[in-house]
Structures are given as structure tokens and as C-alpha cells.
Coordinates of C-alpha atoms and ligand atoms in Angstrom, one line a residue:
M1 CA -6.8 19.6 -13.9
I2 CA -9.6 19.4 -11.3
I3 CA -13.1 20.5 -11.7
V4 CA -15.1 20.9 -8.5
M5 CA -18.8 20.8 -9.2
K6 CA -21.3 22.8 -7.0
N7 CA -22.9 20.7 -4.2
D8 CA -26.3 21.2 -5.9
A9 CA -25.0 20.4 -9.4
K10 CA -27.4 18.4 -11.4
E11 CA -26.7 15.0 -12.9
E12 CA -27.1 16.4 -16.5
E13 CA -24.6 19.2 -15.7
I14 CA -22.0 16.7 -14.5
R15 CA -22.7 14.5 -17.5
A16 CA -22.4 17.4 -20.0
M17 CA -19.1 18.4 -18.5
V18 CA -17.7 14.8 -18.7
D19 CA -18.9 14.5 -22.3
E20 CA -17.3 17.8 -23.3
L21 CA -13.9 16.8 -21.7
S22 CA -14.0 13.3 -23.2
K23 CA -14.7 14.8 -26.7
N24 CA -11.5 16.9 -26.2
G25 CA -9.5 13.6 -25.7
M26 CA -9.3 13.8 -21.9
K27 CA -9.8 10.9 -19.4
V28 CA -12.1 11.9 -16.6
Q29 CA -12.1 10.4 -13.2
I30 CA -15.5 11.0 -11.4
N31 CA -15.3 11.1 -7.6
N32 CA -18.8 11.4 -6.0
G33 CA -17.9 12.8 -2.6
V34 CA -20.3 13.5 0.3
Q35 CA -20.1 17.2 -0.3
C36 CA -19.8 17.4 -4.0
T37 CA -18.6 15.7 -7.2
V38 CA -14.9 16.3 -8.1
L39 CA -13.8 15.6 -11.7
G40 CA -10.1 14.6 -12.1
V41 CA -9.1 15.4 -15.7
L42 CA -6.1 13.6 -17.2
G43 CA -4.5 14.2 -20.6
D44 CA -3.0 17.2 -22.3
T45 CA -5.0 19.7 -20.2
H46 CA -3.1 22.7 -21.7
L47 CA -5.6 22.4 -24.5
L48 CA -8.4 23.4 -22.1
N49 CA -9.3 26.9 -21.0
E50 CA -10.0 27.0 -17.3
N51 CA -11.9 30.4 -17.5
T52 CA -14.3 29.0 -20.1
L53 CA -14.8 25.8 -18.1
S54 CA -15.4 27.6 -14.8
R55 CA -18.4 29.4 -16.4
R56 CA -20.2 26.2 -17.3
S57 CA -23.4 25.6 -15.3
G58 CA -22.9 23.5 -12.2
V59 CA -19.2 24.3 -11.9
E60 CA -17.9 25.6 -8.6
K61 CA -14.2 26.0 -9.5
V62 CA -11.5 24.8 -11.8
M63 CA -7.9 24.2 -10.6
R64 CA -4.7 23.1 -12.4
V65 CA -2.7 20.4 -10.5
Q66 CA 0.9 21.3 -10.5
E67 CA 2.1 18.0 -9.0
P68 CA 3.2 15.2 -11.4
Y69 CA 1.2 12.6 -9.3
K70 CA -2.4 12.9 -10.3
K71 CA -4.4 9.8 -9.6
S72 CA -2.8 9.4 -6.2
N73 CA -3.2 13.1 -5.4
R74 CA -5.7 14.0 -2.7
K75 CA -6.8 17.0 -4.9
F76 CA -8.1 14.4 -7.4
H77 CA -9.8 12.3 -4.7
P78 CA -10.4 14.3 -1.5
E79 CA -11.7 11.4 0.6
D80 CA -9.5 8.6 1.9
T81 CA -9.3 5.5 -0.4
V82 CA -10.6 2.4 1.3
I83 CA -9.3 -0.9 -0.1
D84 CA -11.1 -4.2 0.1
V85 CA -9.0 -7.1 1.0
A86 CA -11.0 -10.3 1.1
G87 CA -13.9 -8.4 2.5
M88 CA -11.8 -6.4 5.0
K89 CA -11.5 -2.6 4.7
I90 CA -8.0 -1.2 4.6
G91 CA -7.7 2.6 5.3
G92 CA -10.4 5.1 6.0
G93 CA -10.4 4.9 9.8
T94 CA -9.5 1.2 10.1
F95 CA -6.2 -0.2 11.3
S96 CA -4.7 -3.5 10.0
V97 CA -1.8 -5.5 11.4
I98 CA 0.0 -7.8 8.9
A99 CA 2.3 -10.3 10.5
G100 CA 4.4 -13.3 9.6
P101 CA 7.9 -14.5 8.8
C102 CA 10.2 -12.8 6.3
S103 CA 10.3 -16.0 4.3
V104 CA 8.2 -19.1 4.1
E105 CA 10.6 -21.9 5.2
S106 CA 8.4 -25.0 5.7
K107 CA 4.8 -26.1 6.2
E108 CA 5.2 -26.5 9.9
Q109 CA 6.8 -23.0 10.2
I110 CA 4.3 -21.0 8.2
E111 CA 1.3 -22.9 9.7
S112 CA 2.5 -22.4 13.3
V113 CA 3.3 -18.6 12.8
A114 CA 0.0 -18.1 11.0
K115 CA -2.0 -19.7 13.8
S116 CA -0.1 -17.7 16.5
V117 CA -0.4 -14.3 14.8
L118 CA -4.1 -14.9 14.1
K119 CA -4.6 -15.7 17.8
S120 CA -2.8 -12.5 18.8
G121 CA -4.9 -10.3 16.5
A122 CA -3.2 -10.0 13.1
C123 CA -5.7 -9.8 10.3
I124 CA -3.4 -10.6 7.3
M125 CA -0.4 -12.8 7.1
R126 CA 2.8 -12.2 5.3
G127 CA 5.4 -14.6 4.0
G128 CA 8.1 -14.2 1.3
A129 CA 8.3 -16.9 -1.3
Y130 CA 10.6 -15.1 -3.8
K131 CA 13.2 -13.2 -1.9
P132 CA 15.2 -10.3 -3.4
R133 CA 18.4 -11.0 -1.5
T134 CA 21.5 -8.7 -1.7
S135 CA 23.7 -11.8 -2.0
P136 CA 23.0 -14.5 -4.6
Y137 CA 24.5 -17.0 -2.1
D138 CA 21.8 -16.3 0.5
F139 CA 18.5 -18.2 0.7
Q140 CA 16.4 -17.1 -2.2
G141 CA 13.0 -18.4 -0.9
L142 CA 11.0 -21.5 -1.6
E143 CA 9.5 -19.8 -4.7
K144 CA 6.5 -21.6 -6.1
Q145 CA 6.4 -24.1 -3.2
G146 CA 6.5 -21.2 -0.8
L147 CA 3.3 -19.8 -2.4
E148 CA 1.7 -23.2 -2.2
L149 CA 2.6 -23.4 1.5
L150 CA 1.0 -19.9 2.0
L151 CA -2.2 -21.3 0.6
V152 CA -2.0 -24.2 3.0
A153 CA -1.7 -21.7 5.9
R154 CA -4.5 -19.6 4.5
R155 CA -6.8 -22.6 4.5
A156 CA -5.8 -23.5 8.0
T157 CA -6.4 -20.0 9.4
G158 CA -8.5 -18.0 6.9
L159 CA -6.0 -15.3 7.0
P160 CA -5.5 -13.4 3.7
I161 CA -2.0 -13.5 2.3
V162 CA 0.5 -10.9 1.2
S163 CA 3.7 -11.9 -0.6
E164 CA 6.4 -10.2 -2.6
I165 CA 6.6 -10.5 -6.4
I166 CA 9.9 -9.9 -8.1
S167 CA 9.2 -10.6 -11.8
P168 CA 6.6 -9.5 -14.3
K169 CA 6.4 -13.2 -15.5
H170 CA 4.9 -14.2 -12.1
V171 CA 1.9 -11.8 -12.2
E172 CA -0.7 -14.4 -13.3
M173 CA 0.5 -16.9 -10.6
F174 CA 0.4 -14.3 -7.9
E175 CA -3.1 -13.1 -9.0
M176 CA -4.3 -16.7 -8.4
V177 CA -2.7 -17.2 -5.0
V178 CA -2.3 -14.0 -2.9
D179 CA -4.8 -11.4 -1.6
I180 CA -2.3 -8.6 -1.8
I181 CA 0.8 -8.4 -4.1
Q182 CA 3.8 -6.8 -2.4
I183 CA 6.2 -4.7 -4.4
G184 CA 9.4 -4.6 -2.4
A185 CA 11.7 -1.6 -1.8
R186 CA 14.2 -2.9 -4.4
N187 CA 11.5 -3.0 -7.1
M188 CA 9.8 0.2 -6.3
Q189 CA 11.1 1.6 -9.6
N190 CA 10.9 -1.6 -11.7
F191 CA 8.5 0.1 -14.1
D192 CA 7.7 -3.0 -16.1
L193 CA 6.7 -4.8 -13.0
L194 CA 4.6 -1.8 -11.8
K195 CA 2.8 -1.7 -15.2
E196 CA 2.0 -5.4 -15.1
V197 CA 0.6 -5.4 -11.6
G198 CA -1.3 -2.2 -12.7
K199 CA -3.2 -4.4 -15.2
T200 CA -4.6 -6.6 -12.4
N201 CA -7.2 -5.6 -9.9
K202 CA -5.4 -7.1 -6.8
P203 CA -4.5 -4.8 -4.0
I204 CA -0.9 -3.8 -4.2
L205 CA 1.3 -3.1 -1.2
L206 CA 3.9 -0.7 -2.6
K207 CA 7.0 -0.3 -0.4
R208 CA 9.1 2.9 -0.4
G209 CA 12.4 2.4 -2.2
L210 CA 15.6 2.4 -0.2
S211 CA 16.6 5.8 -1.3
S212 CA 13.4 7.2 -2.8
T213 CA 11.8 10.5 -2.2
I214 CA 8.1 10.7 -1.3
Q215 CA 7.4 12.1 -4.7
E216 CA 9.2 9.2 -6.5
W217 CA 7.2 6.8 -4.3
L218 CA 3.9 8.4 -5.4
M219 CA 5.0 8.4 -9.0
S220 CA 5.5 4.6 -8.7
A221 CA 1.9 4.4 -7.3
E222 CA 0.9 6.5 -10.3
Y223 CA 2.4 3.8 -12.7
I224 CA 0.1 1.2 -11.1
M225 CA -2.9 3.4 -11.0
S226 CA -2.6 4.8 -14.5
N227 CA -2.6 1.2 -15.8
G228 CA -6.0 0.7 -14.2
N229 CA -5.4 -0.6 -10.7
E230 CA -6.3 2.0 -8.1
N231 CA -6.0 -0.4 -5.1
V232 CA -2.6 0.8 -3.9
I233 CA -1.5 0.6 -0.2
L234 CA 1.7 2.5 0.5
C235 CA 4.3 1.1 3.0
E236 CA 7.0 3.1 4.6
R237 CA 9.9 0.8 5.5
G238 CA 12.8 3.2 6.3
I239 CA 15.3 4.9 4.0
R240 CA 19.1 5.0 3.8
T241 CA 20.8 7.7 5.8
F242 CA 24.2 8.2 7.4
E243 CA 23.0 6.4 10.5
T244 CA 24.4 2.9 11.2
M245 CA 22.8 2.0 14.5
T246 CA 19.7 0.9 12.7
R247 CA 19.3 -1.0 9.4
N248 CA 17.5 2.0 7.9
T249 CA 16.1 5.2 9.3
L250 CA 12.3 5.1 9.7
D251 CA 11.0 8.2 8.1
L252 CA 7.8 8.6 10.2
S253 CA 7.3 12.1 8.8
S254 CA 6.4 10.5 5.5
V255 CA 3.2 9.2 7.0
P256 CA 1.5 12.5 7.7
V257 CA 3.1 14.0 4.6
V258 CA 1.6 11.3 2.4
K259 CA -1.7 11.5 4.2
Q260 CA -1.9 15.2 3.4
I261 CA -1.0 15.0 -0.2
S262 CA -2.5 11.6 -1.2
H263 CA -5.7 9.7 -0.4
L264 CA -4.0 6.3 -0.4
P265 CA -3.7 4.2 2.8
V266 CA -0.2 4.2 4.3
M267 CA 1.3 1.4 6.4
V268 CA 4.6 1.2 8.3
D269 CA 7.1 -1.7 8.4
P270 CA 9.1 -1.2 11.6
S271 CA 10.9 -4.5 11.1
H272 CA 12.9 -3.6 8.0
A273 CA 13.1 0.0 9.1
T274 CA 15.1 -0.9 12.2
G275 CA 16.5 -4.4 11.7
I276 CA 16.4 -4.9 15.5
S277 CA 13.5 -6.7 17.2
S278 CA 13.7 -4.6 20.4
L279 CA 12.9 -1.5 18.3
V280 CA 9.8 -2.9 16.6
A281 CA 7.4 -2.2 19.5
P282 CA 8.3 1.5 20.2
L283 CA 8.3 2.3 16.5
S284 CA 5.0 0.5 15.9
L285 CA 3.3 2.7 18.5
A286 CA 4.9 5.8 17.1
A287 CA 3.6 4.8 13.6
I288 CA 0.1 4.6 15.0
A289 CA 0.5 8.0 16.6
A290 CA 1.8 9.4 13.3
G291 CA -1.5 8.3 11.6
A292 CA -0.5 5.1 9.8
D293 CA -3.3 2.8 8.6
G294 CA -1.6 -0.4 9.5
L295 CA 1.7 -2.2 10.4
L296 CA 3.7 -4.9 8.7
I297 CA 5.6 -6.9 11.3
E298 CA 8.0 -9.8 10.9
V299 CA 7.2 -12.7 13.3
H300 CA 9.1 -16.0 13.4
N301 CA 8.6 -19.1 15.6
D302 CA 12.4 -19.4 16.0
P303 CA 14.1 -16.1 15.1
A304 CA 17.6 -17.4 16.0
C305 CA 17.3 -20.1 13.3
A306 CA 15.4 -17.9 10.7
L307 CA 16.8 -18.2 7.1
C308 CA 16.2 -14.5 6.6
D309 CA 15.9 -11.4 8.9
G310 CA 16.0 -13.2 12.2
P311 CA 17.5 -10.3 14.2
Q312 CA 14.4 -8.1 13.4
S313 CA 11.8 -10.8 13.9
L314 CA 9.6 -11.0 16.9
T315 CA 8.8 -14.3 18.6
P316 CA 5.1 -15.1 18.8
D317 CA 5.1 -14.2 22.5
E318 CA 6.7 -10.8 21.8
F319 CA 4.1 -10.2 19.1
E320 CA 1.3 -11.1 21.5
D321 CA 2.7 -8.6 24.0
L322 CA 2.9 -5.9 21.2
M323 CA -0.7 -6.4 20.2
G324 CA -1.7 -5.7 23.8
K325 CA 0.0 -2.3 23.4
I326 CA -1.3 -1.7 19.8
R327 CA -5.0 -2.1 20.8
P328 CA -5.3 0.9 23.1
M329 CA -3.1 3.1 20.9
V330 CA -5.4 2.4 17.9
S331 CA -8.4 3.3 19.8
V332 CA -6.8 6.5 21.1
M333 CA -6.4 7.4 17.5
G334 CA -10.1 6.8 17.0
K335 CA -9.5 3.9 14.6
H336 CA -11.1 0.5 14.4
L337 CA -8.7 -2.5 14.6
N338 CA -9.5 -4.9 11.8
Q339 CA -10.1 -8.5 12.9
L340 CA -10.6 -11.5 10.8
G341 CA -14.1 -12.7 10.3
E342 CA -15.9 -9.6 11.7
N343 CA -17.4 -8.7 8.4
Ligands
PEP401 C1 10.2 -7.9 3.0 O1 9.1 -7.3 3.3 O2 10.5 -9.0 3.2 C2 11.3 -7.0 2.3 C3 12.2 -7.6 1.6 O3 11.1 -5.7 2.5 P1 11.8 -4.5 1.8 O4 11.4 -4.6 0.3 O5 11.1 -3.3 2.5 O6 13.3 -4.5 2.0
MN402 MN1 12.4 -9.5 5.7

């Protein structure tokens, strides 16, 4: 249920309403917007009578929320959520480019890619240390050593780090090392993992599942948020369809759909969506036009020899070229391109 307070509602009226709801066993989320205060009410709201509540002083209107996603619902939180990553603002009119290799392979590799993507204009670096590979015979990542190498690259460049977690038992370690914890497509519905990262206050990059609907994706965000962590960034990375020309089908319509129904920032990963490096640039530009708040792009110093996802990885030169196209597109959309060290 949502209670919209009048724009001239008094502090005492808001407090009285929150107290009454809390006494009835409800959890109340208070959103102080520019126009008015919106109270998001969670719990067994069937026990509440909306006609009675709407007659309390200071109340503009009372609405029941039919959707199962509550905390991620824009009705609960009308303004865009802005997430702080190492002092940088993600969402709410900013645009962020995350770049780096699929996997951390060596100190030389991660340092050289980190330095080159920073120079080209990325504001966050990515690198997988624990890889959820389809085949157990494929490279599984450098694991703990991979995370340590990401820290070395962070020290060398200052770039915040995002890396994928695959097990609830690694949460504490990830909390100490990374700036954003990535939940990959394959783990989007690993509910134990979602609950555990929900108990931290690290920003979470939640990728859409391979065959998940938008509602299922938002319900996964809800698992994280209902456990206390509201710092969720969604990432569209393509879904499975009958099409075989691309690795996945980039569902760009999910970007404006999610922006309408949710307040969470949405990024797009054109690398995993297409699986083909020559398609990364056009779809990056399309994602900006669709209203995305950022991009996640795989960049490798030597894609032909990459241990994972070489065919979709850009070379540092290709990434530099793409950044030259991203900049004007971001400004056409009226957004600010985040750069490291500007805050
Ligand atoms: C990745 O980002 O390296 C990755 C494995 O992506 P996804 O979970 O989208 O397949
Ligand atoms: Mn990859």
C-alpha cells in the first residue's frame, strides 16, 4: 500500500501516520520527495482500511499496489534511485561505463586493461575472478588470487571494481575487496545468494537471468532489497530466444519498461547480449538511446588469446573508438558521463 501525503503535510501528521501503521505491525518506508512525502507500507496490508486512512489529516491519497514487487516499484519511490559507488553517483541523470576483461588472467593483463580503459573514459573496471562456466573443463577463474589482482589494478588506477560472486560463502570476502558485487545471469534466482548480499550494504549489479521475465528480475531485486540492501543496479544482458545469429537477444525494450515501473538504475551489457565484438558499438549506442544509465563492456588486451569470451571482447583501441561515440550520445540524452576523480 502507498500513502501519498499532501505537499503541505506537517511533520507531526506524517509521524502520527507512521506510528499508527507501525503499531499495526506494518513496515513503513518513508520517501521524502521534492513534491511530497510518500509512505510505502509493507506487511499484511489487508488488515488496513484505505477509506479510514485516507481521511487522516495530511493524507492526499491511499493506493493499493497490485504488483508483487514493492520496494523496487516506482510507486513506492517515485524518484530515480541514485547509488553511491566510491563517491560516484550511479543513475539519476548520470551515465557510467564499466569496462574490463571477462576474467582476470594475470597481473600484467588486468593492470594493462585497467590503465587503458581508464584512459579511454571508463569509470569502473570489471573482471571475473570466480567464473560460472557452462563446462567444468573450461577456465574457472583465478578465484581468490583474481580478487587480489583486481585490488592491485585498483591501486594502480583508482578505478572502483565490480566482480561476480557465485557462492554465499564468499560474501564477506567480496565485501572487503570489491566496490560492486555482481550477481550473474545464472545466479539471478539463487535466492540464498540474494538474501546474503541483501544483508550487506554494497551496491549490487543484478543481471537479468537467461530466460527470466522482467517481473522475475524485479522479484530478485526485491529479495536483495527486502533483506535491507536497497543499492541495486539492474543489468540487461540479453535473453534466450530462437535466434542463433547472436549469443543472446538484447531485449532493449526492458530498459524503458523497467524505468517506467521501477526507480532502480538500469545498465546494459552488449557484450554478453551479442557475443560478437562488432555488434557491441551499435548496441551500446542503442542502449543509451533507450535510456540506460550505463554500459558493461568486455575489453581485453589480446582477445584472440582470452581465456574466456574473446569473440565478444573489444581491443583497447576499439574501446577508445567506442568511447568517442558514447560521449556525444550521452550528452544528446541530457546525461552526465561519470569520470573518475571528478567528485
Ligand atoms: C559476466 O559478466 O562475465 C557474465 C558471466 O555475464 P552473465 O552472467 O550476464 O552471463
Ligand atoms: Mn564474459
